[in-house]
Short mmCIF file of C-alpha atoms and ligand atoms in Angstrom, two decimals:
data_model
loop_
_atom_site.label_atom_id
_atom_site.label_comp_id
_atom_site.label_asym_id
_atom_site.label_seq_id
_atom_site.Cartn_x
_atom_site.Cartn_y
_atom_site.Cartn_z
CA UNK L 262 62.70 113.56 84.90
CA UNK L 263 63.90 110.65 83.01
CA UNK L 264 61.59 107.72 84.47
CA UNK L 265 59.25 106.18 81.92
CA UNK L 266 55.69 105.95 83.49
CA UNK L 267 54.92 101.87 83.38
CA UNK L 268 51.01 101.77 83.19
CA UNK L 269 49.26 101.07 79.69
CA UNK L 270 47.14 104.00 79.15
CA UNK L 271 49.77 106.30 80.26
CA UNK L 272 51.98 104.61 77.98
CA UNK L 273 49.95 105.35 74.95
CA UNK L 274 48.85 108.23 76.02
CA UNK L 275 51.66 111.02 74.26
CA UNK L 276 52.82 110.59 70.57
CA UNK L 277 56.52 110.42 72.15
CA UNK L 278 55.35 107.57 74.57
CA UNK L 279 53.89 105.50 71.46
CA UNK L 280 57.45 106.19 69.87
CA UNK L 281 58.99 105.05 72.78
CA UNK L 282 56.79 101.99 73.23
CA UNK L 283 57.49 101.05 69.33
CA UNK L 284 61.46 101.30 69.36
CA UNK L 285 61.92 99.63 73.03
CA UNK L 286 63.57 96.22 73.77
CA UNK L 287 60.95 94.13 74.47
CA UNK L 288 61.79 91.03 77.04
CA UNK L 289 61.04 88.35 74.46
CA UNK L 290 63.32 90.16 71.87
CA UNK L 291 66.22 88.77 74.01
CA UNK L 292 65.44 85.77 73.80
CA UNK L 293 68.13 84.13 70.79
CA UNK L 294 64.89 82.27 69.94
CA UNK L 295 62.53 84.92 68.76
CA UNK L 296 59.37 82.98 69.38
CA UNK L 297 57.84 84.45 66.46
CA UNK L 298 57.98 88.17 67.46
CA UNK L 299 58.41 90.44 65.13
CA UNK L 300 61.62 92.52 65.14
CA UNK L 301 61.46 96.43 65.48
CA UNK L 302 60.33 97.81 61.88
CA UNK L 303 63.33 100.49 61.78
CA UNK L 304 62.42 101.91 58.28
CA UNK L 305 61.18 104.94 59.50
CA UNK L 306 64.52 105.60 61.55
CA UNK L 307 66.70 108.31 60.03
CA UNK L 308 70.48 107.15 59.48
CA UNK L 309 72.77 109.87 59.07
CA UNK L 310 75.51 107.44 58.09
CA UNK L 311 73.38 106.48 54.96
CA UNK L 312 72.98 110.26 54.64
CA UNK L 313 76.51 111.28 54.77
CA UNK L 314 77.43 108.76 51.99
CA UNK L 315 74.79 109.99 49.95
CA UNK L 316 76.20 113.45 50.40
CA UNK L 317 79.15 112.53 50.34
CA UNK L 318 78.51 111.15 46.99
CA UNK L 319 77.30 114.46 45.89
CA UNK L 320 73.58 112.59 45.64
CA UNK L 321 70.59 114.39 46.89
CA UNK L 322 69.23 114.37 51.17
CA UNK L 323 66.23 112.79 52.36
CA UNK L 324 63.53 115.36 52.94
CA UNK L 325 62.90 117.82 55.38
CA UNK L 326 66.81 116.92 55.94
CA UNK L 327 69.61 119.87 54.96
CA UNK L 328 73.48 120.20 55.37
CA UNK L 329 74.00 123.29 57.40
CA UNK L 330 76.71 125.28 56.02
CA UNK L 331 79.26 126.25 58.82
CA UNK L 332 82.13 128.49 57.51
CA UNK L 333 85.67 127.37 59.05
CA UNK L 334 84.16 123.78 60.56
CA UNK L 335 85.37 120.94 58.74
CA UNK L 336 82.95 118.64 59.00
CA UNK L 337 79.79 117.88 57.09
CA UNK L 338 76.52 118.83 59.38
CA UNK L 339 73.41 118.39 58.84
CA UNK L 340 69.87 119.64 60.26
CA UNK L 341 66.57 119.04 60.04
CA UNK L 342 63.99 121.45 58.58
CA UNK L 343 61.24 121.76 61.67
CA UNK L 344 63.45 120.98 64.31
CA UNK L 345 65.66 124.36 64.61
CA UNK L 346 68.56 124.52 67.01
CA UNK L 347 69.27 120.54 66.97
CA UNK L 348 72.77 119.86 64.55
CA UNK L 349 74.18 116.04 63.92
CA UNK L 350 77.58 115.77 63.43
CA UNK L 351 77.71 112.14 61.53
CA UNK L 352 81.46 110.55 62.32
CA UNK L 353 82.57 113.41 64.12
CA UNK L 354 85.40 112.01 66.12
CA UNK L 355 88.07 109.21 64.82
CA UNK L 356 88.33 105.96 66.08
CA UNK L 357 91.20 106.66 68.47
CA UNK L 358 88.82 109.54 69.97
CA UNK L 359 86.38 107.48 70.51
CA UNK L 360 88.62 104.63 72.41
CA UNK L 361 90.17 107.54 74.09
CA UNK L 362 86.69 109.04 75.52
CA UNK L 363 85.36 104.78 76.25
CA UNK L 364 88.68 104.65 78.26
CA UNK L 365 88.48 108.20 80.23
CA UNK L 366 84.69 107.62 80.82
CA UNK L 367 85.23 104.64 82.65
CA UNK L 368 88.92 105.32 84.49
CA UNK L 369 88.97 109.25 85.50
CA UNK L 370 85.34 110.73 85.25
CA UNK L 371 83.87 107.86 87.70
CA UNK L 372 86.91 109.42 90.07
CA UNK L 373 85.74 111.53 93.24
CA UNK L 374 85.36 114.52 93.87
CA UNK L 375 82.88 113.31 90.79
CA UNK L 376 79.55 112.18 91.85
CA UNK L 377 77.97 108.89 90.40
CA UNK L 378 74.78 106.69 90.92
CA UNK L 379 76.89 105.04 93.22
CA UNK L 380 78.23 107.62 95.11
CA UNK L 381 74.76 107.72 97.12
CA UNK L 382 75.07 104.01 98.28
CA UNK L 383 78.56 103.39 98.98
CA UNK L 384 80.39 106.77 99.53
CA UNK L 385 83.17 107.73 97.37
CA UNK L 386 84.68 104.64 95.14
CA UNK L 387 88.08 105.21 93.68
CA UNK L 388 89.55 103.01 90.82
CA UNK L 389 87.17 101.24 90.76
CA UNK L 390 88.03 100.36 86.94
CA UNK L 391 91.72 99.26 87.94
CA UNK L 392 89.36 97.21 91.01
CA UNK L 393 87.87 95.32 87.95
CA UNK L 394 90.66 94.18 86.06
CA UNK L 395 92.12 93.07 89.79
CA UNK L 396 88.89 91.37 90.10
CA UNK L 397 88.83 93.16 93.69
CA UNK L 398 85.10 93.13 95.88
CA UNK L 399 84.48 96.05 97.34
CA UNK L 400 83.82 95.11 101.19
CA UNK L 401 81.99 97.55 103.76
CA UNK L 402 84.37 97.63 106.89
CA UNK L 403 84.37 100.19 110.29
CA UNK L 404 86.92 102.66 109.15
CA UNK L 405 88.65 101.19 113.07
CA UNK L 406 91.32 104.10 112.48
CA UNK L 407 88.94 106.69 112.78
CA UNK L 408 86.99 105.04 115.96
CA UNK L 409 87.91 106.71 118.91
CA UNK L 410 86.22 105.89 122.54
CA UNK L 411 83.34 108.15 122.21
CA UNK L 412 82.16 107.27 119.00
CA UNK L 413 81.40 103.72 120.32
CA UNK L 414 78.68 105.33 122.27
CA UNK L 415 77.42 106.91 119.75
CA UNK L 416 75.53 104.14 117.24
CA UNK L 417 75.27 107.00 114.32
CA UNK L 418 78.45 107.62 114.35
CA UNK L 419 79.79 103.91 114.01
CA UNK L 420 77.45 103.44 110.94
CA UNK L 421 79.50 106.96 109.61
CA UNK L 422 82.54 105.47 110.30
CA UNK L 423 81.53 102.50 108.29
CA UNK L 424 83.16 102.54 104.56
CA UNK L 425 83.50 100.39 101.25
CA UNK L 426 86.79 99.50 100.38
CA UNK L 427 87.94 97.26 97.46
CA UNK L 428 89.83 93.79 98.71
CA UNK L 429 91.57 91.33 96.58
CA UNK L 430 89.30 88.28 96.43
CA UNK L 431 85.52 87.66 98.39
CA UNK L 432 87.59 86.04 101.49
CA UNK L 433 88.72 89.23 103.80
CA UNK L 434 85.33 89.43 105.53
CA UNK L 435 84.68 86.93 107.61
CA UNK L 436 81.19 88.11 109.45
CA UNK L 437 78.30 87.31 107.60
CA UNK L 438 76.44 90.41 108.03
CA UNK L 439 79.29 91.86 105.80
CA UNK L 440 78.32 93.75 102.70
CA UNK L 441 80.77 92.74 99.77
CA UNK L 442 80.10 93.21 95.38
CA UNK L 443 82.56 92.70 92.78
CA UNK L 444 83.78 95.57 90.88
CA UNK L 445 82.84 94.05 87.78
CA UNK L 446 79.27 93.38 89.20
CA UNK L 447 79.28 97.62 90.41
CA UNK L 448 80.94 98.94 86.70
CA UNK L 449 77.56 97.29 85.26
CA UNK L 450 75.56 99.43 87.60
CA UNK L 451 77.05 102.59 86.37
CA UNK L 452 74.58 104.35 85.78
CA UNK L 453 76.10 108.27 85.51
CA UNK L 454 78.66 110.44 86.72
CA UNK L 455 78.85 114.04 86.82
CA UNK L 456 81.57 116.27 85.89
CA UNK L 457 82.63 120.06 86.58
CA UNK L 458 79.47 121.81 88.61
CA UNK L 459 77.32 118.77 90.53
CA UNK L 460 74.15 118.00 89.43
CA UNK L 461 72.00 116.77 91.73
CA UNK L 462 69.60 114.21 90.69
CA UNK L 463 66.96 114.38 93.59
CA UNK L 464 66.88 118.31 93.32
CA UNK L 465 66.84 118.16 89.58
CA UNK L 466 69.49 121.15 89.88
CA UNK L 467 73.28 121.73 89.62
CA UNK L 468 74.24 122.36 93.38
CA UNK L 469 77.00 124.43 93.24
CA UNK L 470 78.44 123.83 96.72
CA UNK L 471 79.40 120.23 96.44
CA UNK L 472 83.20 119.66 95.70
CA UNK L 473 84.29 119.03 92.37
CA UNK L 474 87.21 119.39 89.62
CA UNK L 475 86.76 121.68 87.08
CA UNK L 476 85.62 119.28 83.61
CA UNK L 477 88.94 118.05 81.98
CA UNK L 478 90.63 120.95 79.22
CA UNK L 479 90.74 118.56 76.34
CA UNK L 480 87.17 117.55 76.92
CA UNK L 481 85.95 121.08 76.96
CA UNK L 482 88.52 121.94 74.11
CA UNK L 483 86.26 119.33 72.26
CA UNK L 484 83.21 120.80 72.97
CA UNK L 485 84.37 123.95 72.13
CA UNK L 486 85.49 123.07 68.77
CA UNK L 487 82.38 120.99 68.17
CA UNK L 488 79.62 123.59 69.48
CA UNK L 489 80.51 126.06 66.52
CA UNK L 490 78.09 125.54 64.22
CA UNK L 491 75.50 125.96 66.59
CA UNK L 492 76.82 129.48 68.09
CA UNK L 493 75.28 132.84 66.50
CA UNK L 494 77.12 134.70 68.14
CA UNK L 495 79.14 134.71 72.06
CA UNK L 496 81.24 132.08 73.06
CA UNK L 497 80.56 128.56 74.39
CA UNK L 498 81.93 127.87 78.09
CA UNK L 499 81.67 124.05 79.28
CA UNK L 500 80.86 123.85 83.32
CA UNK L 501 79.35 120.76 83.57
CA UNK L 502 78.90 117.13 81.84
CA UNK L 503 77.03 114.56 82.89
CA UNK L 504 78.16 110.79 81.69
CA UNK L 505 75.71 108.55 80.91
CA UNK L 506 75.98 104.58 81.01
CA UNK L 507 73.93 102.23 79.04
CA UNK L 508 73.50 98.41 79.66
CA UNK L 509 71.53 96.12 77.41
CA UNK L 510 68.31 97.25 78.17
CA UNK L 511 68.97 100.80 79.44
CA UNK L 512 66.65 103.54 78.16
CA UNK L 513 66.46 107.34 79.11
CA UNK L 514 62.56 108.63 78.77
CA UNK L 515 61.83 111.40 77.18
CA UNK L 516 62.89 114.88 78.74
CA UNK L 517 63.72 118.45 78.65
CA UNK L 518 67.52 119.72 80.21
CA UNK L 519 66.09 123.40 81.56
CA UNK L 520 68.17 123.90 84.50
CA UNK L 521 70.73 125.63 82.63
CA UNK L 522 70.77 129.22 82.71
CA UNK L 523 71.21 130.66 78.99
CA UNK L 524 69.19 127.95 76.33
CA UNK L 525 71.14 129.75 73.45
CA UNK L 526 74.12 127.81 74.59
CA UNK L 527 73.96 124.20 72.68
CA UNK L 528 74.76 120.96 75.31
CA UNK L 529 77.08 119.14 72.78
CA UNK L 530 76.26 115.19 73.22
CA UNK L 531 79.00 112.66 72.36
CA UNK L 532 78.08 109.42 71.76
CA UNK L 533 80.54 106.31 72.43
CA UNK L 534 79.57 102.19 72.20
CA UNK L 535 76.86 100.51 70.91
CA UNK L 536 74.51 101.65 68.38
CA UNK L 537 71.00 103.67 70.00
CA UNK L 538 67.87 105.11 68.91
CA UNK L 539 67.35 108.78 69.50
CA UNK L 540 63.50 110.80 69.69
CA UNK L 541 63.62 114.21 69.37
CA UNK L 542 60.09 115.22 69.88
CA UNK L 543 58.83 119.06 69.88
CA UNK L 544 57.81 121.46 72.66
CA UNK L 545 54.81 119.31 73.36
CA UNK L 546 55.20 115.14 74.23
CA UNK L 547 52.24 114.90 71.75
CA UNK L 548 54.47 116.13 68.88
CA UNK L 549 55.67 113.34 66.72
CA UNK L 550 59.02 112.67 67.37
CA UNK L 551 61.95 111.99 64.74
CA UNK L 552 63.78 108.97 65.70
CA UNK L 553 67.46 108.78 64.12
CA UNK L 554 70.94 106.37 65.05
CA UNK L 555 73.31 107.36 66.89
CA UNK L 556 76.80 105.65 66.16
CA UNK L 557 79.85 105.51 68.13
CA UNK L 558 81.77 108.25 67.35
CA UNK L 559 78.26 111.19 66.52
CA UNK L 560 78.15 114.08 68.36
CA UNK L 561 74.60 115.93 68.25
CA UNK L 562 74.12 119.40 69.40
CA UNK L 563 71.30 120.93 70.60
CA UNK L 564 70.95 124.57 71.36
CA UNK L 565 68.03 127.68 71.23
CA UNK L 566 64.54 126.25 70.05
CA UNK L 567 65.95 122.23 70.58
CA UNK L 568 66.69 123.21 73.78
CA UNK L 569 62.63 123.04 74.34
CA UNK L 570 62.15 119.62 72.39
CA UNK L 571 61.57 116.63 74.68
CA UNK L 572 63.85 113.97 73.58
CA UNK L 573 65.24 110.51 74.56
CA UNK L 574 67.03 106.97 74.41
CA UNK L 575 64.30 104.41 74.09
CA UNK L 576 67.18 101.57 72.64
CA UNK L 577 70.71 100.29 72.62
CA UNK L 578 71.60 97.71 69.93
CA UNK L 579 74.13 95.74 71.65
CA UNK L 580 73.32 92.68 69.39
CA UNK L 581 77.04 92.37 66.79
CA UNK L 582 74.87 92.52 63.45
CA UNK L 583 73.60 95.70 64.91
CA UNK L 584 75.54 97.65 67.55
CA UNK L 585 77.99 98.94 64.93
CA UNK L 586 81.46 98.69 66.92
CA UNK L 587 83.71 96.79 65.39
CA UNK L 588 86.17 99.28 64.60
CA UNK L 589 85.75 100.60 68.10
CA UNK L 590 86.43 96.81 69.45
CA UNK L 591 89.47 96.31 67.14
CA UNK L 592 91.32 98.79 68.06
CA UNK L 593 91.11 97.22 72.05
CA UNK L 594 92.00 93.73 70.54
CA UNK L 595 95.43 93.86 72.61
CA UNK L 596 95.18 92.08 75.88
CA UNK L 597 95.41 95.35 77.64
CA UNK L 598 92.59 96.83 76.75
CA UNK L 599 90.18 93.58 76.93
CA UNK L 600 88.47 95.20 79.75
CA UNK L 601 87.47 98.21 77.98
CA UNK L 602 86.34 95.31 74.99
CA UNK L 603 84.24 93.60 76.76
CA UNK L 604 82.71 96.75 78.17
CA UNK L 605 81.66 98.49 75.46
CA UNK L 606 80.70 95.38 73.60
CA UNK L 607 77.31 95.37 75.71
CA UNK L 608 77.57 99.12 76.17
CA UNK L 609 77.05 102.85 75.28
CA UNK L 610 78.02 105.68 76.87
CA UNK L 611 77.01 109.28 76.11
CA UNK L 612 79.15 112.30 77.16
CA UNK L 613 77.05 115.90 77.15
CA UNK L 614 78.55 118.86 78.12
CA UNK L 615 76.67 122.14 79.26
CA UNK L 616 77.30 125.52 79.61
CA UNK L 617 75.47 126.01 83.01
CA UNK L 618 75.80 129.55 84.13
C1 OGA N 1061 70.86 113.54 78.55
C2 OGA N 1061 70.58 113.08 77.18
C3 OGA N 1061 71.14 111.73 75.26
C4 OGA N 1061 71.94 110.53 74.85
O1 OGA N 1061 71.70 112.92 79.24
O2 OGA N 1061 70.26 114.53 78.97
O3 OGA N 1061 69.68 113.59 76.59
O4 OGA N 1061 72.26 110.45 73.66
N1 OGA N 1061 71.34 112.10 76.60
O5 OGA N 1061 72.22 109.67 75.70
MN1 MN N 1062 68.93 115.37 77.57
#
C-alpha cells in the first residue's frame, strides 16, 4: 500500500502522483554541487509555523485555513476548510517531549515482542540501540545449545536453530560463509516497528494472534489528550502504533489506513526529526492534494471524512538550512546522547497511534 509505482506514465498519471513527483528528492539534488537544477519551488507548501505566528499575532489565516475552536484543549488548532476530519496541532509537544519520544522510538519500541522491518530477516533483535553505541555486529551463529542429536539430521531444523546475535567487534566469526552487519549499519535500515496489536505488512491487516505488549501508558495518555479535538462524541482507545523511520531519501506513497474498524476514531500522528512534506489528497488520487510541513514536535490528526483522503510523505529535509532541528539537536549536545544526535540529524520518525477495534 505504500510503494510508489516507478514507470513515467503511471507516474503522471494521478494529480497526487504529479504532487509527489514535484516535492521528491531528486538524485542530482544531493549532489552539494547542484549542477544547475533547480531547487523544489516550495511556495505553494502550507507552513503552519508561519500560520501560528500570524495567529498568534492576532493577524488574519491564509485561506480556506481556520482555527478550530476546542473547548478545554490548550493548544491552538487549526483545520482546513475542504478537508473535514484532518486537525494540525502546530508545536504541540515541547522540546523535551520530543527528545523523549526520538529516544523511546529508537531504545524500547524496536524491543520484541514488537515487530520491525527487521524482524522478518533476522528474528528478534534486542538492544540493538545499546549494540550501536558498543559498536557491536550482529553475527548469525547455530544456536549449538539448542542442537541436540536429531536435529543434525534434520537440515531445516539446523537453519531454525540458526540465530543473529550482536558480538563486540567483526572478529568472532571466523568462517567466511558467516553473515555479520554492524548495528549502526541495521539502525539505518529501520524502517518501522509496530506497537500494541501487530500489523502485518504482507496481509495489510492487524493480526491479532502474534505476541505483543500492550502500547506504552504515557504514549497512549498522549494520544488521548491530543485526539480531543477531533472526538464528537465516545472516547478514544489507543491499540496499536506503528513507528515509522525516515532516512535521507525515504518517502511513504500515497495511501489510505482502512483496516481499522470504527473511521470516527482519529489516528493521532506525531512527528519527531527532520523537517517533511505532507499530501493530503481527497477520496480520489486525482484530487489535488494540499501539501503542508511537518516540524519536529506537530502532531496531525486525522479522523471521520480524512480518514478516506489518500495522503503521504513524498520528502525529508535533512539538509541543516532546512530540516529545522536545532533545538531538538541541542538539547542531545552532551556526550551521552550523541548517538541519538547524530541520528536524528539525517532522520525523521513519525509515531501514529490507532484505535483498531
Ligand atoms: C502512516 C502515515 C504519516 C507520516 O504511517 O500511515 O501516514 O507523517 N504516516 O509519516
Ligand atoms: Mn497513513
Amino acid at each position: 500500500m505504500y510503494g510508489a509505482e516507478t514507470t513515467t506514465s503511471d507516474s503522471e498519471r494521478t494529480a497526487f502522483r504529479r504532487a509527489e513527483k514535484q516535492y521528491k528528492l531528486y538524485k542530482s539534488q544531493k549532489s552539494r554541487k547542484k549542477n544547475g537544477i533547480k531547487p523544489t519551488d516550495l511556495s505553494d507548501v502550507v507552513d503552519f509555523r508561519a500560520v501560528l505566528d500570524s495567529f498568534e499575532r492576532g493577524e488574519g489565516l491564509p485561506p480556506g485555513i481556520v482555527e478550530f475552536d476546542c473547548p478545554g484543549f490548550d493548544l491552538p488548532v487549526f483545520c482546513f476548510k475542504d478537508r473535514p476530519g484532518f486537525f494540525f496541532i502546530p508545536s504541540a509537544l515541547t522540546i523535551e517531549e520530543q527528545c523523549h519520544w526520538i529516544q523511546e522510538s529508537l531504545t524500547t519500541f524496536p524491543q520484541p515482542p514488537n515487530r520491525t522491518n527487521l524482524t522478518a530477516i533476522y528474528g528478534p533483535i534486542l538492544d540493538l540501540f545499546n549494540a550501536v553505541r558498543s559498536q557491536k555486529v550482529l553475527i548469525e551463529t547455530e544456536n549449538t545449545d539448542k542442537l541436540v542429536d536429531h536435529d543434525l539430521k534434520n537440515s531445516e531444523n539446523i537453519l531454525h536453530s540458526r540465530k543473529f546475535l550482536f558480538y563486540e567487534g567483526a572478529n568472532m566469526c571466523g568462517k567466511q560463509s558467516c553473515k555479520s552487519v554492524a548495528a549502526s549499519v541495521l539502525l539505518r535500515k529501520l524502517r518501522w516497528s509496530t506497537l500494541g496489536l501487530q500489523f502485518d505488512w504482507s496481509k495489510r491487516n492487524y493480526d491479532v494472534s502474534l505476541p505483543h505488549n500492550k502500547i506504552p501508558d504515557a504514549l497512549s495518555l498522549l494520544a488521548k489528550k491530543m485526539a480531543v479535538p477531533a472526538l464528537s462524541s465516545g472516547e478514544f482507545h489507543p491499540e496499536a502504533a506503528i513507528v515509522n523511520y525516515f532516512g535521507p531519501s525515504d518517502m511513504l506513497g500515497g495511501h489510505l489506513d482502512d483496516m481499522e474498524v470504527d473511521w470516527t476514531k482519529p489516528i493521532v500522528s506525531v512527528s519527531l526529526g527532520c523537517k517533511a512534506i505532507f499530501l493530503l489528497g481527497g477520496k480520489s488520487r486525482d484530487d489535488s492534494p494540499i501539501a503542508m510541513f511537518l516540524r519536529s514536535g506537530d502532531i496531525v490528526l486525522m479522523a471521520a471524512e480524512a480518514r478516506e483522503c489518500f495522503h503521504g510523505v513524498p520528502r525529508i529535509f535533512t539538509d541543516n538550512d532546512h530540516a529545522d532541528i536545532s533545538a531538538v539537536l541541542s538539547q542531545f549536545s552532551s556526550e551521552d546522547d550523541c548517538f541519538y544526535a547524530d541520528y536524528i540529524r539525517s532522520s525523521r520518525i513519525n509515531i501514529n497511534i490507532r484505535q483498531v477495534n
